[in-house]
C-alpha cells in the first residue's frame, strides 16, 4: 500500500465546532435560588424580561411570591425546594454565608439539574472587600462537592445588581465568564446569558479556575467605589 493509498483511507477530520453555535434555551424554565436578594432578583428580572420562564425561590414561599409579583413578566415565586424541582436550570444567588447549608438541603431536588453558581465568597473590613478562599477552592467547587448528582457550572459573577434591576436600562453592556466541566453545559449557560440584551457568555475554563473569577468581584467593588460606577467586564478579541 502506498502512502497515498493510506492517506486516502483515513477518515476526513470533522471541522472544528463554531464556539458561537449555541443551543436554544428559550423554552427552559430557570429557577433562581436567592431570588429575593439584589443579584438574584436582578437576574430573574432580566431573564424574564427577555422572555424566559423564571421561578424565584426563597426560604419562605410568601416572600418569593411577593417579589415575583413586584417583578412581573410572568415570574413566579416558590420556596427553594419547589423552585429547584420545577426548573431546568437553577441559578444559585444566595448569600455566601448560607451557600453550603442551602445547597446541602436541596441535594435531592437539584439532582440531574444544570446548576449555575454565581456566589462570590467575600469578606469586608474597613479597607473594603476582599476574597475568601473556601476549603473546596471556590463557591462553585463547594457546590459541585455538595451536589454530586447535579451538573454544576459557574457564571454571572460580575453583574451589577443596580443595573440589572433598573427598568430604564435596555442593555447590560458586559460579558459573562462561564466555567464548567462539560462543554454542552457551559454552552447552555452561555446561551442563557446571551438572552439578555448586551450580554455575551464566554467560556473561561474549568471549575478549578472559578476562584479567581469569583475573587475579581472584590476588585470591581473597589473600582465602583472609587469611580462611582457599576463596572462590568468585556473580553477583547473574542
Backbone as numpy.savetxt, mean C-alpha at the origin, in Angstrom:
# Nx Ny Nz CAx CAy CAz Cx Cy Cz
25.51 -33.05 -36.42 24.66 -31.85 -36.42 25.55 -30.61 -36.42
25.25 -29.71 -37.29 26.04 -28.48 -37.36 25.59 -27.51 -36.28
26.44 -26.53 -36.02 26.08 -25.50 -35.04 24.86 -24.73 -35.50
24.70 -24.62 -36.84 23.54 -23.92 -37.36 22.26 -24.69 -37.07
22.33 -26.04 -37.24 21.16 -26.89 -36.94 20.80 -26.80 -35.47
21.84 -26.83 -34.61 21.61 -26.77 -33.16 20.92 -25.47 -32.77
21.36 -24.37 -33.35 20.76 -23.08 -33.04 19.31 -23.01 -33.50
19.06 -23.67 -34.66 17.71 -23.63 -35.20 16.72 -24.38 -34.31
17.22 -25.41 -33.57 16.33 -26.20 -32.72 16.03 -25.54 -31.39
16.78 -24.56 -31.01 16.56 -23.88 -29.73 15.27 -23.06 -29.81
14.42 -23.15 -28.80 13.19 -22.35 -28.82 13.49 -20.86 -28.78
12.67 -20.11 -29.44 12.87 -18.65 -29.45 12.65 -18.10 -28.05
13.49 -17.18 -27.67 13.37 -16.56 -26.35 12.16 -15.64 -26.32
11.35 -15.80 -25.30 10.15 -14.97 -25.18 10.56 -13.52 -24.96
9.85 -12.58 -25.56 10.18 -11.18 -25.34 9.97 -10.79 -23.88
10.78 -9.88 -23.40 10.66 -9.42 -22.02 9.29 -8.80 -21.78
8.75 -9.06 -20.62 7.44 -8.51 -20.29 7.54 -7.00 -20.10
6.60 -6.28 -20.67 6.54 -4.83 -20.50 6.21 -4.53 -19.04
7.10 -3.82 -18.33 6.84 -3.57 -16.90 5.62 -2.69 -16.65
5.11 -2.04 -17.68 3.92 -1.21 -17.53 2.65 -1.92 -18.00
2.78 -3.20 -18.33 1.61 -4.01 -18.68 1.03 -4.56 -17.38
0.13 -3.80 -16.77 -0.40 -4.10 -15.44 -1.83 -4.63 -15.52
-2.23 -5.43 -14.55 -3.57 -6.03 -14.59 -4.68 -5.01 -14.32
-5.89 -5.40 -14.69 -7.07 -4.59 -14.41 -7.57 -4.94 -13.01
-7.51 -4.00 -12.10 -7.94 -4.25 -10.72 -9.22 -3.48 -10.38
-9.85 -2.90 -11.40 -10.99 -2.01 -11.15 -12.17 -2.72 -10.50
-12.28 -4.04 -10.70 -13.41 -4.76 -10.14 -13.17 -5.35 -8.77
-11.99 -5.13 -8.19 -11.66 -5.72 -6.90 -12.13 -4.84 -5.74
-12.47 -5.49 -4.65 -12.88 -4.77 -3.43 -11.64 -4.50 -2.59
-11.46 -3.25 -2.20 -10.30 -2.86 -1.40 -10.76 -2.56 0.02
-10.17 -3.23 0.98 -10.41 -2.93 2.38 -9.27 -2.12 2.95
-9.59 -1.20 3.85 -8.56 -0.38 4.49 -8.68 -0.54 6.00
-7.79 -1.31 6.58 -7.74 -1.44 8.04 -7.11 -0.17 8.61
-7.76 0.41 9.60 -7.33 1.72 10.07 -7.87 2.81 9.18
-9.01 2.53 8.57 -9.60 3.47 7.61 -10.22 4.70 8.21
-10.23 4.80 9.54 -10.74 6.02 10.16 -9.60 6.96 10.55
-8.34 6.53 10.40 -7.20 7.40 10.64 -6.90 8.24 9.42
-6.05 9.25 9.54 -5.80 10.18 8.43 -5.31 9.51 7.15
-4.32 8.63 7.26 -3.77 8.00 6.06 -4.77 7.03 5.44
-5.36 6.19 6.27 -6.31 5.22 5.76 -7.54 5.88 5.15
-8.01 6.90 5.82 -9.18 7.62 5.33 -8.89 8.30 4.00
-7.69 8.87 3.89 -7.31 9.53 2.65 -7.18 8.56 1.49
-6.57 7.40 1.74 -6.46 6.38 0.69 -7.83 5.86 0.28
-8.69 5.62 1.27 -10.05 5.14 0.97 -10.79 6.15 0.10
-10.66 7.42 0.42 -11.34 8.47 -0.34 -10.84 8.52 -1.78
-9.51 8.48 -1.96 -8.95 8.59 -3.31 -9.33 7.39 -4.17
-9.26 6.20 -3.60 -9.57 5.00 -4.37 -11.05 4.94 -4.71
-11.90 5.30 -3.76 -13.34 5.29 -4.02 -13.70 6.36 -5.05
-13.06 7.50 -4.95 -13.31 8.57 -5.92 -12.89 8.15 -7.33
-11.90 7.26 -7.41 -11.45 6.75 -8.71 -12.33 5.61 -9.22
-13.34 5.22 -8.44 -14.26 4.19 -8.89 -14.07 2.82 -8.27
-13.12 2.71 -7.32 -12.88 1.42 -6.67 -13.92 1.18 -5.58
-14.33 -0.05 -5.39 -15.20 -0.40 -4.27 -14.34 -0.50 -3.03
-14.69 0.28 -1.99 -13.84 0.39 -0.80 -14.66 0.13 0.46
-14.08 -0.65 1.35 -14.63 -0.86 2.70 -13.57 -0.42 3.70
-13.94 0.44 4.63 -12.98 0.84 5.66 -13.29 0.08 6.94
-12.22 -0.32 7.61 -12.36 -1.08 8.84 -11.86 -0.31 10.04
-12.45 -0.64 11.18 -12.05 -0.06 12.46 -12.35 -1.09 13.54
-11.79 -0.89 14.72 -12.12 -1.80 15.82 -13.60 -1.72 16.15
-14.19 -0.54 15.95 -15.62 -0.36 16.20 -16.33 -0.13 14.87
-17.28 -1.00 14.55 -18.00 -0.90 13.28 -18.71 0.44 13.14
-19.27 0.94 14.25 -20.02 2.20 14.18 -19.11 3.35 13.78
-17.88 3.33 14.28 -16.94 4.39 13.92 -16.60 4.32 12.44
-16.40 3.11 11.93 -16.08 2.94 10.51 -17.26 3.37 9.65
-18.47 3.04 10.06 -19.65 3.41 9.29 -19.85 4.92 9.24
-19.55 5.59 10.34 -19.67 7.05 10.37 -18.65 7.69 9.44
-17.43 7.17 9.45 -16.39 7.70 8.57 -16.73 7.43 7.12
-17.28 6.25 6.83 -17.66 5.90 5.46 -18.74 6.83 4.94
-19.70 7.14 5.77 -20.78 8.05 5.37 -20.22 9.43 5.06
-19.24 9.85 5.83 -18.60 11.15 5.61 -17.85 11.17 4.27
-17.21 10.05 3.92 -16.43 9.99 2.69 -17.29 9.92 1.44
-18.43 9.23 1.53 -19.30 9.08 0.36 -18.67 8.18 -0.69
-19.03 8.36 -1.96 -18.49 7.60 -3.08 -18.69 6.09 -2.91
-19.74 5.71 -2.21 -20.05 4.30 -2.04 -19.20 3.56 -1.02
-18.39 4.27 -0.26 -17.55 3.63 0.76 -18.44 3.02 1.85
-18.10 1.82 2.28 -18.79 1.17 3.38 -17.88 1.06 4.59
-18.47 0.93 5.77 -17.69 0.77 6.99 -18.07 -0.51 7.70
-17.09 -1.13 8.35 -17.31 -2.38 9.06 -16.22 -2.54 10.11
-16.39 -3.52 11.00 -15.28 -3.80 11.91 -14.15 -4.44 11.11
-12.97 -4.48 11.71 -11.78 -4.93 10.97 -11.93 -6.33 10.41
-12.53 -7.23 11.17 -12.66 -8.62 10.72 -13.55 -8.72 9.49
-14.69 -8.03 9.51 -15.59 -8.08 8.35 -14.96 -7.40 7.15
-14.27 -6.30 7.40 -13.57 -5.59 6.32 -12.58 -6.53 5.64
-11.81 -7.26 6.42 -10.82 -8.19 5.86 -11.49 -9.32 5.08
-12.56 -9.87 5.64 -13.24 -11.00 4.99 -13.82 -10.61 3.65
-14.37 -9.41 3.53 -15.10 -9.01 2.34 -14.22 -8.42 1.25
-12.95 -8.24 1.52 -12.07 -7.53 0.58 -11.15 -8.48 -0.17
-10.80 -8.10 -1.40 -9.82 -8.83 -2.20 -8.40 -8.37 -1.89
-8.24 -7.06 -1.74 -6.97 -6.44 -1.39 -7.19 -5.69 -0.08
-6.29 -5.87 0.88 -6.45 -5.23 2.19 -5.25 -4.34 2.46
-5.48 -3.05 2.60 -4.43 -2.09 2.94 -4.38 -1.94 4.46
-3.19 -2.09 5.01 -2.99 -1.96 6.46 -2.47 -0.55 6.74
-3.33 0.25 7.37 -2.97 1.65 7.66 -3.20 1.97 9.13
-2.97 0.99 9.98 -3.17 1.17 11.42 -1.95 1.86 12.04
-2.07 2.45 13.21 -0.89 3.02 13.88 0.14 1.93 14.17
1.41 2.30 14.11 2.47 1.33 14.33 2.32 0.63 15.69
1.89 1.36 16.69 1.78 0.80 18.04 0.82 -0.39 18.09
-0.19 -0.39 17.22 -1.14 -1.49 17.22 -0.99 -2.44 16.05
0.07 -2.28 15.27 0.26 -3.04 14.04 0.27 -4.55 14.28
1.18 -5.00 15.12 1.33 -6.43 15.35 0.10 -7.07 15.94
-0.46 -6.44 16.95 -1.64 -7.00 17.63 -2.83 -7.08 16.68
-3.02 -6.05 15.86 -4.15 -6.04 14.92 -4.02 -7.17 13.90
-2.84 -7.31 13.31 -2.67 -8.34 12.29 -2.75 -9.75 12.87
-2.20 -9.92 14.04 -2.26 -11.23 14.69 -3.71 -11.66 14.92
-4.56 -10.70 15.28 -5.96 -11.01 15.55 -6.76 -11.29 14.28
-6.21 -10.93 13.11 -6.92 -11.10 11.84 -6.27 -12.14 10.94
-5.45 -13.01 11.51 -4.71 -13.99 10.71 -5.64 -14.84 9.86
-6.74 -15.30 10.44 -7.67 -16.17 9.70 -8.37 -15.39 8.60
-8.83 -14.18 8.90 -9.57 -13.38 7.93 -8.69 -12.94 6.76
-7.39 -12.79 7.01 -6.47 -12.31 5.96 -5.80 -13.44 5.19
-6.08 -14.68 5.54 -5.49 -15.81 4.83 -5.93 -15.79 3.37
-4.97 -15.90 2.47 -5.25 -15.89 1.04 -5.44 -14.52 0.43
-5.42 -13.48 1.24 -5.64 -12.12 0.73 -4.32 -11.49 0.29
-4.44 -10.52 -0.61 -3.31 -9.66 -0.95 -3.30 -8.50 0.04
-2.28 -8.46 0.88 -2.18 -7.46 1.95 -1.14 -6.42 1.55
-1.50 -5.15 1.69 -0.60 -4.04 1.36 -0.31 -3.26 2.64
0.89 -3.39 3.15 1.25 -2.71 4.40 1.83 -1.34 4.08
1.25 -0.30 4.66 1.77 1.06 4.43 2.17 1.74 5.74
2.43 0.93 6.75 2.73 1.46 8.09 4.20 1.84 8.18
4.45 2.98 8.81 5.80 3.50 8.99 6.17 3.48 10.47
7.07 2.61 10.90 7.48 2.60 12.31 8.36 3.81 12.62
7.79 4.76 13.32 8.49 6.01 13.62 8.41 6.32 15.11
9.43 7.00 15.59 9.41 7.60 16.91 9.52 9.10 16.78
9.16 9.81 17.82 9.21 11.27 17.80 9.80 11.78 19.11
10.67 12.74 19.01 11.18 13.44 20.19 11.33 14.92 19.84
11.98 15.69 20.68 12.06 17.12 20.44 12.91 17.46 19.21
13.68 16.51 18.70 14.44 16.73 17.48 13.63 16.40 16.23
12.46 15.78 16.40 11.63 15.45 15.25 11.39 13.96 15.13
11.04 13.53 13.91 10.74 12.12 13.66 12.02 11.33 13.40
12.01 10.07 13.80 13.14 9.18 13.50 12.61 7.77 13.29
13.35 6.99 12.52 12.91 5.64 12.16 13.17 4.65 13.29
12.23 3.75 13.48 12.40 2.63 14.39 12.72 1.37 13.58
13.44 0.43 14.16 13.80 -0.82 13.46 13.10 -1.98 14.17
12.00 -2.47 13.60 11.32 -3.62 14.20 12.23 -4.84 14.23
11.93 -5.74 15.13 12.74 -6.96 15.26 12.79 -7.74 13.96
11.68 -7.74 13.21 11.61 -8.48 11.95 12.31 -7.76 10.81
12.67 -6.50 11.01 13.35 -5.71 9.99 12.55 -4.53 9.51
11.23 -4.68 9.42 10.34 -3.62 8.95 8.91 -3.98 9.33
8.02 -3.02 9.18 6.61 -3.30 9.42 6.10 -4.35 8.44
6.51 -4.24 7.18 6.06 -5.19 6.17 6.54 -6.60 6.47
7.77 -6.73 6.93 8.29 -8.06 7.27 7.62 -8.60 8.52
7.25 -7.73 9.43 6.47 -8.17 10.59 5.12 -8.71 10.12
4.50 -8.00 9.19 3.21 -8.45 8.65 3.36 -9.82 7.99
4.42 -10.01 7.22 4.64 -11.29 6.55 4.84 -12.41 7.56
5.53 -12.11 8.66 5.76 -13.13 9.68 4.47 -13.49 10.41
3.61 -12.50 10.63 2.36 -12.73 11.35 1.26 -13.31 10.47
1.40 -13.16 9.15 0.36 -13.60 8.22 0.95 -14.58 7.20
1.32 -15.77 7.65 2.00 -16.71 6.75 1.13 -17.18 5.59
-0.17 -17.06 5.71 -1.07 -17.51 4.64 -1.57 -16.37 3.76
-1.05 -15.16 3.97 -1.41 -14.01 3.14 -0.26 -13.70 2.19
-0.55 -12.89 1.18 0.48 -12.44 0.23 0.78 -10.97 0.56
1.86 -10.76 1.27 2.15 -9.43 1.83 3.03 -8.62 0.89
2.61 -7.39 0.64 3.39 -6.40 -0.10 3.50 -5.14 0.75
4.23 -4.16 0.27 4.38 -2.89 0.97 4.28 -1.75 -0.03
3.51 -0.72 0.31 3.32 0.42 -0.60 2.59 1.55 0.12
2.47 2.68 -0.55 1.70 3.85 -0.08 2.29 4.49 1.18
3.60 4.42 1.36 4.21 4.95 2.58 4.37 6.46 2.58
4.57 7.06 1.40 5.06 8.43 1.33 3.99 9.43 0.92
2.75 9.14 1.18 1.65 9.99 0.74 1.21 10.93 1.86
0.92 12.15 1.50 0.43 13.13 2.46 -1.06 12.92 2.72
-1.41 12.66 3.97 -2.81 12.49 4.33 -3.60 13.76 4.05
-2.94 14.91 4.20 -3.62 16.19 3.94 -4.03 16.29 2.48
-3.11 15.95 1.57 -3.44 16.01 0.14 -4.48 14.96 -0.23
-4.34 13.76 0.32 -5.27 12.68 -0.01 -6.71 13.06 0.34
-6.89 13.76 1.43 -8.24 14.07 1.91 -8.80 15.37 1.36
-8.01 16.12 0.61 -8.46 17.42 0.12 -9.29 17.25 -1.15
-10.60 17.49 -1.10 -11.45 17.28 -2.28 -11.18 18.25 -3.41
-10.48 19.35 -3.14 -10.18 20.33 -4.17 -9.01 19.90 -5.05
-8.24 18.92 -4.60 -7.07 18.46 -5.35 -7.48 17.32 -6.26
-7.29 17.50 -7.56 -7.70 16.50 -8.54 -6.68 15.39 -8.70
-5.38 15.72 -8.65 -4.32 14.74 -8.87 -3.31 14.79 -7.73
-2.79 13.62 -7.37 -1.73 13.53 -6.37 -0.43 13.27 -7.12
0.44 14.27 -7.17 1.65 14.22 -7.99 2.74 13.45 -7.25
2.76 12.13 -7.40 3.74 11.33 -6.67 3.85 9.93 -7.26
4.96 9.27 -6.97 5.12 7.86 -7.27 4.95 7.06 -5.98
4.52 5.82 -6.14 4.33 4.91 -5.01 5.32 3.76 -5.17
6.22 3.61 -4.23 7.19 2.52 -4.26 6.51 1.26 -3.72
6.56 0.20 -4.53 5.87 -1.05 -4.19 6.90 -2.16 -4.03
6.82 -2.88 -2.92 7.75 -3.97 -2.64 6.98 -5.26 -2.41
7.58 -6.37 -2.80 6.92 -7.65 -2.58 7.74 -8.79 -3.13
7.31 -10.00 -2.84 8.04 -11.20 -3.23 7.59 -11.75 -4.58
6.33 -11.57 -4.93 5.80 -12.13 -6.17 5.46 -11.02 -7.15
5.94 -11.16 -8.38 5.72 -10.11 -9.38 4.23 -9.84 -9.61
3.43 -10.90 -9.67 2.00 -10.71 -9.93 1.34 -9.88 -8.83
1.74 -10.11 -7.58 1.16 -9.34 -6.46 1.60 -7.89 -6.53
2.89 -7.67 -6.80 3.41 -6.31 -6.90 2.69 -5.55 -8.02
2.49 -6.20 -9.14 1.84 -5.53 -10.27 0.39 -5.18 -9.97
-0.29 -5.99 -9.18 -1.65 -5.63 -8.78 -1.65 -4.36 -7.93
-0.68 -4.25 -7.03 -0.60 -3.05 -6.19 -0.18 -1.84 -7.02
0.73 -2.04 -7.95 1.09 -0.94 -8.86 -0.15 -0.46 -9.62
-0.93 -1.40 -10.12 -2.14 -1.04 -10.86 -3.13 -0.30 -9.97
-3.22 -0.73 -8.71 -4.13 -0.05 -7.78 -3.68 1.39 -7.55
-2.38 1.59 -7.36 -1.86 2.95 -7.19 -2.17 3.80 -8.41
-2.04 3.20 -9.59 -2.29 3.93 -10.83 -3.74 4.30 -11.04
-4.65 3.76 -10.26 -6.05 4.15 -10.35 -6.25 5.59 -9.85
-5.35 6.06 -9.01 -5.47 7.41 -8.45 -4.79 8.39 -9.40
-5.50 9.37 -9.94 -4.90 10.31 -10.89 -3.63 10.97 -10.35
-2.58 10.95 -11.17 -1.31 11.56 -10.80 -0.31 10.59 -10.22
-0.75 9.40 -9.82 0.14 8.44 -9.18 0.63 7.39 -10.17
1.83 6.86 -9.89 2.34 5.66 -10.54 2.82 4.71 -9.45
2.64 3.43 -9.67 3.24 2.43 -8.80 4.55 1.96 -9.41
5.63 1.99 -8.64 6.97 1.64 -9.13 7.51 0.47 -8.31
7.92 -0.60 -8.97 8.53 -1.72 -8.25 9.83 -1.25 -7.60
9.99 -1.55 -6.30 11.16 -1.04 -5.56 11.89 -2.14 -4.79
11.66 -3.41 -5.14 12.44 -4.47 -4.52 11.62 -5.43 -3.69
12.32 -6.32 -3.04 11.70 -7.33 -2.18 11.39 -6.74 -0.80
10.65 -7.51 -0.01 10.27 -7.02 1.32 11.48 -6.74 2.21
12.61 -7.42 1.95 13.79 -7.16 2.77 14.27 -5.72 2.62
13.82 -5.03 1.57 14.20 -3.63 1.36 13.15 -2.65 1.89
12.17 -3.14 2.62 11.09 -2.26 3.06 11.52 -1.29 4.15
12.51 -1.65 4.94 12.86 -0.78 6.07 13.25 0.62 5.63
14.12 0.70 4.60 14.56 2.04 4.19 13.44 2.83 3.53
12.49 2.13 2.90 11.34 2.83 2.31 10.45 3.39 3.42
10.18 2.57 4.43 9.39 3.04 5.57 10.10 4.17 6.31
11.42 4.03 6.46 12.19 5.02 7.22 12.25 6.38 6.55
12.17 6.40 5.22 12.28 7.65 4.47 11.20 8.65 4.87
10.12 8.15 5.43 9.05 9.05 5.87 9.56 10.04 6.92
10.49 9.61 7.76 11.06 10.52 8.76 11.75 11.70 8.07
12.41 11.44 6.95 13.05 12.52 6.20 12.02 13.44 5.56
10.95 12.84 5.03 9.91 13.67 4.41 9.22 14.55 5.44
9.05 14.05 6.65 8.46 14.88 7.71 9.35 16.09 7.99
10.66 15.87 7.99 11.60 16.98 8.18 11.51 17.99 7.04
11.41 17.48 5.81 11.25 18.35 4.64 9.98 19.18 4.78
8.90 18.53 5.12 7.61 19.22 5.20 7.60 20.29 6.28
8.23 20.01 7.40 8.26 20.99 8.48 9.09 22.20 8.10
10.21 21.97 7.44 11.09 23.09 7.09 10.46 23.96 6.00
9.85 23.32 5.00 9.38 24.06 3.83 7.87 24.27 3.79
7.19 23.88 4.89 5.73 24.04 4.96 5.07 23.41 3.73
5.43 22.15 3.48 5.01 21.46 2.26 4.32 20.14 2.60
3.91 19.45 1.55 3.37 18.09 1.67 4.11 17.24 0.63
5.40 17.06 0.87 6.29 16.48 -0.13 5.97 15.02 -0.40
6.16 14.63 -1.67 6.09 13.24 -2.07 7.36 12.87 -2.82
7.32 11.77 -3.57 8.50 11.31 -4.31 8.17 11.12 -5.77
9.17 11.39 -6.63 9.11 11.01 -8.02 10.39 10.27 -8.36
10.27 9.15 -9.05 11.42 8.38 -9.51 11.71 8.82 -10.94
12.91 9.30 -11.21 13.25 9.82 -12.53 13.72 8.72 -13.47
13.62 8.97 -14.76 14.12 8.10 -15.83 13.44 6.73 -15.84
12.23 6.65 -15.37 11.46 5.40 -15.40 10.16 5.66 -16.16
